[in-house]
Short mmCIF file of C-alpha atoms in Angstrom, two decimals:
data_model
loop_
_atom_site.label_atom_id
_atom_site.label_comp_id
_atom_site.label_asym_id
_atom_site.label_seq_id
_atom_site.Cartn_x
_atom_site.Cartn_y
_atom_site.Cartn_z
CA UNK W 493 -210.10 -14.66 77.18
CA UNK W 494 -210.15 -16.92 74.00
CA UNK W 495 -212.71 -19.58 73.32
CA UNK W 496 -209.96 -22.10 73.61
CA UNK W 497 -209.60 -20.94 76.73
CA UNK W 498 -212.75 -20.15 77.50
CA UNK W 499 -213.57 -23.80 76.46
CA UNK W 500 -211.15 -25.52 78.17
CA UNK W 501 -212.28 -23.94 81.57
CA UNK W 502 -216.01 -24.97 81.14
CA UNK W 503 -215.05 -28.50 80.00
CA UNK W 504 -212.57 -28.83 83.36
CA UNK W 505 -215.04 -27.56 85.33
CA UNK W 506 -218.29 -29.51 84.01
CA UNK W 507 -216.06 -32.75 84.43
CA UNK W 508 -215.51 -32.34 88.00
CA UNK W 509 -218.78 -32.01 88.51
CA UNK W 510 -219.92 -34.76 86.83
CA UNK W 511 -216.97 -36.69 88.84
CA UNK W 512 -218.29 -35.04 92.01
CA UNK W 513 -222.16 -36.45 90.73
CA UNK W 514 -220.73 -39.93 90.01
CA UNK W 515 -218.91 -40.30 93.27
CA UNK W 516 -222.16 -39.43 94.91
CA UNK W 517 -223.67 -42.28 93.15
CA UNK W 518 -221.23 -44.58 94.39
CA UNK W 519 -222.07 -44.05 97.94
CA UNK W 520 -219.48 -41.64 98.55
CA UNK W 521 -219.36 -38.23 100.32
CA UNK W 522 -219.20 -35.95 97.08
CA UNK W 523 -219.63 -32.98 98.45
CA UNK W 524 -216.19 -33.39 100.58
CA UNK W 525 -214.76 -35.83 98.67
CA UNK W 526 -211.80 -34.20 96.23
CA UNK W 527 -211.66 -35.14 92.75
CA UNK W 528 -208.60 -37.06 91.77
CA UNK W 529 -206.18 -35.59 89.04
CA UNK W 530 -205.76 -38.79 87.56
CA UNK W 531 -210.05 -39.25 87.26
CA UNK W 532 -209.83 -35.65 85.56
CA UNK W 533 -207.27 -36.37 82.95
CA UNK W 534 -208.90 -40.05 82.14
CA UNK W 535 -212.41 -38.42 81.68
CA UNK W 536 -210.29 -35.23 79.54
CA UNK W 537 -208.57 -37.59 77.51
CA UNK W 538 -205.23 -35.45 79.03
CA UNK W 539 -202.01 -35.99 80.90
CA UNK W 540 -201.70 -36.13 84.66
CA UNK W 541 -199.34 -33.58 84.46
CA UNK W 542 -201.50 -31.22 82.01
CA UNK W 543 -204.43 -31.25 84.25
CA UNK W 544 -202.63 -30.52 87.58
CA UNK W 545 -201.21 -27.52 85.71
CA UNK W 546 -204.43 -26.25 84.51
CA UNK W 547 -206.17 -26.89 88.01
CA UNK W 548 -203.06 -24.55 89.43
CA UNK W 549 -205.02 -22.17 87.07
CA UNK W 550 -207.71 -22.13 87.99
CA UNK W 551 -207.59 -22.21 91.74
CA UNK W 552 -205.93 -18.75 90.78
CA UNK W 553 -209.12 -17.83 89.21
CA UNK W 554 -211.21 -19.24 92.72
CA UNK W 555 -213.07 -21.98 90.71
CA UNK W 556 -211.39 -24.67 92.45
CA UNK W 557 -209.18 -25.55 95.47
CA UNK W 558 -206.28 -27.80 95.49
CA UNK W 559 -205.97 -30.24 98.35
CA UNK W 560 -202.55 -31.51 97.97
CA UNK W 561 -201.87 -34.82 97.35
CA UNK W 562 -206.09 -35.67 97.43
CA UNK W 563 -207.51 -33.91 94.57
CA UNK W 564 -209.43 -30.80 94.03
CA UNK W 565 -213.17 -29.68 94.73
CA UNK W 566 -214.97 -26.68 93.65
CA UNK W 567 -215.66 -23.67 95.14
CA UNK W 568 -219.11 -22.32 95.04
CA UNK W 569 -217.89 -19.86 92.18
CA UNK W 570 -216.72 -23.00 90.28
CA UNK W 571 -219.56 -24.79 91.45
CA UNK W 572 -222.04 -22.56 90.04
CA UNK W 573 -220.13 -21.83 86.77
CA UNK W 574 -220.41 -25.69 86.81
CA UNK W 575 -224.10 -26.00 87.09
CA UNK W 576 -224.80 -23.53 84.37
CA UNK W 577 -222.70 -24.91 81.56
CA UNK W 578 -224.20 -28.60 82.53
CA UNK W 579 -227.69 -27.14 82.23
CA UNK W 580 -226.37 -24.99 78.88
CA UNK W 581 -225.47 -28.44 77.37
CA UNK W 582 -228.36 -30.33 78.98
CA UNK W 583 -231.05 -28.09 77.43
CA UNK W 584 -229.51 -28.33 73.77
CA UNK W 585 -229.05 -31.86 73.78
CA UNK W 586 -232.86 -32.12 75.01
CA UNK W 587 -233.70 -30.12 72.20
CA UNK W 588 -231.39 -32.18 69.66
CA UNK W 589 -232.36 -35.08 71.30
CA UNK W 590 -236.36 -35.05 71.41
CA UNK W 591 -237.52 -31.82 69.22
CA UNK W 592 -234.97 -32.83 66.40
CA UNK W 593 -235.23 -36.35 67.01
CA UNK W 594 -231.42 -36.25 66.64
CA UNK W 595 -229.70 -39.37 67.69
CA UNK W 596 -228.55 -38.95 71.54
CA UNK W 597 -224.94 -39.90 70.64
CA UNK W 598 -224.93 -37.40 68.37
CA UNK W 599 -227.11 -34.68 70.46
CA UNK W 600 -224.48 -35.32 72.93
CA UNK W 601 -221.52 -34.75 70.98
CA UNK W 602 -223.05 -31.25 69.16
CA UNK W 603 -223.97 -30.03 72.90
CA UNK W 604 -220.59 -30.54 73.90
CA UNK W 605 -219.52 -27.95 71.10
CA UNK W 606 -222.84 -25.33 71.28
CA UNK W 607 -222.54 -24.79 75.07
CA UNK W 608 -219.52 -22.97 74.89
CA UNK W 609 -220.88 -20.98 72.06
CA UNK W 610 -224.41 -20.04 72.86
CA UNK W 611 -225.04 -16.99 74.95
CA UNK W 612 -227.72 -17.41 77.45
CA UNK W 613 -230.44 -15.25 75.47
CA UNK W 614 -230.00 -17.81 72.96
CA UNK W 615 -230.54 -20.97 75.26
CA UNK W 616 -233.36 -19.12 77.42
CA UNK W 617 -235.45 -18.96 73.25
CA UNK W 618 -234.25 -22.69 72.69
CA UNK W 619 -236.02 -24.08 76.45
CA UNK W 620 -239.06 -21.57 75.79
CA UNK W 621 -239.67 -23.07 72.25
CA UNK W 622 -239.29 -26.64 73.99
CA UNK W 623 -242.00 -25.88 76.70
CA UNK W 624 -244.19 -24.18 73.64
CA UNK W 625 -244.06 -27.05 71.48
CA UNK W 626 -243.07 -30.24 72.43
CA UNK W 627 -241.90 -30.19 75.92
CA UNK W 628 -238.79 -31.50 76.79
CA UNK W 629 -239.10 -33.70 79.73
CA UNK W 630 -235.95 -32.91 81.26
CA UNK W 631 -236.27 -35.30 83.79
CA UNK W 632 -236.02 -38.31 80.89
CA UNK W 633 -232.76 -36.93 79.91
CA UNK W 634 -229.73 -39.39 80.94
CA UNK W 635 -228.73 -37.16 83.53
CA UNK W 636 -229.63 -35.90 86.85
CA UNK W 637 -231.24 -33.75 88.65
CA UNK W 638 -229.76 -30.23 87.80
CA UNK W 639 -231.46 -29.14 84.86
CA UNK W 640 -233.92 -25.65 85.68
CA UNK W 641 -235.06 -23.26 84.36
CA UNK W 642 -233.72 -20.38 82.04
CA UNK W 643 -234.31 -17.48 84.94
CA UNK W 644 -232.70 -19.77 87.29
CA UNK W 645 -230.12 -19.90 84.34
CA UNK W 646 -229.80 -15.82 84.01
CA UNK W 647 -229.30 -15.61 88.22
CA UNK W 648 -226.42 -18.43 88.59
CA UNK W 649 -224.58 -16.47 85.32
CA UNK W 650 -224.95 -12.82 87.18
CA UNK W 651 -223.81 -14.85 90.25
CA UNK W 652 -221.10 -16.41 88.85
CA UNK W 653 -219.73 -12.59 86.68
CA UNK W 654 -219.89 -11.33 90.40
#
């Protein structure tokens, strides 16, 4: 699989579970609640018609299911493929953010582009040199509550290659 692609999958994924989280902070049932197309492509900057084609995809793949005319929701695969690239890009932007004092804006933006890159090994160093030397309260990061640990990290990867 190419990066693009590879890229392309994570960033579908991590938005519908950020849609999923947002609903849930509306009030709404997330968990049962399927995503809209329409709420994909706006947050994907990406036709209607594009994103119901790639979401065909990946329901192929078992990431997500399709509940015509609704929306889609993940499965637990995609669910858990989900969690770890929002924690991938949650743990670099905590270390842009508050050990490089990098603008959160920007932190943001550069996570977007390391997650896909960075292999595990890599982002299990970056949260141990956090905890050694700074400490990046997690919990202060404009998100919620899914950031954990790097093991935890390592088990939800070997769960999701299964």
């Amino acid at each position: 699989m190419s990066l693009r692609s590879i890229r392309s999958t994570e960033d579908y994924l991590s938005t519908i579970w950020n849609l999923k989280k947002e609903n849930g902070k509306k009030g709404e049932s997330s968990d049962i609640k399927p995503i809209r197309i329409k709420d994909i492509a706006e947050k994907l900057n990406i036709s209607s018609p594009s994103v119901s084609e790639y979401v065909r995809k990946l329901a192929k793949t078992d990431k997500v299911e399709v509940i015509d005319r609704k929306g889609v929701i993940l499965t637990e695969k995609g669910e858990k493929e989900a969690i770890l690239i929002v924690n991938k890009h949650r743990i670099i932007e905590c270390f842009l953010n508050q050990i490089l004092e990098v603008d959160l804006k920007d932190a943001h933006l550069q996570s977007h582009d390391l997650e896909h890159v960075m292999e595990l090994e890599t982002i299990d160093k970056l949260f141990a040199f956090i905890k050694k030397n700074k400490g990046c309260n997690l919990d202060k990061c404009p998100f919620d509550e899914v950031c954990i640990s790097p093991n935890s990290l390592n088990t939800i990867a070997r769960a999701v290659e299964s």
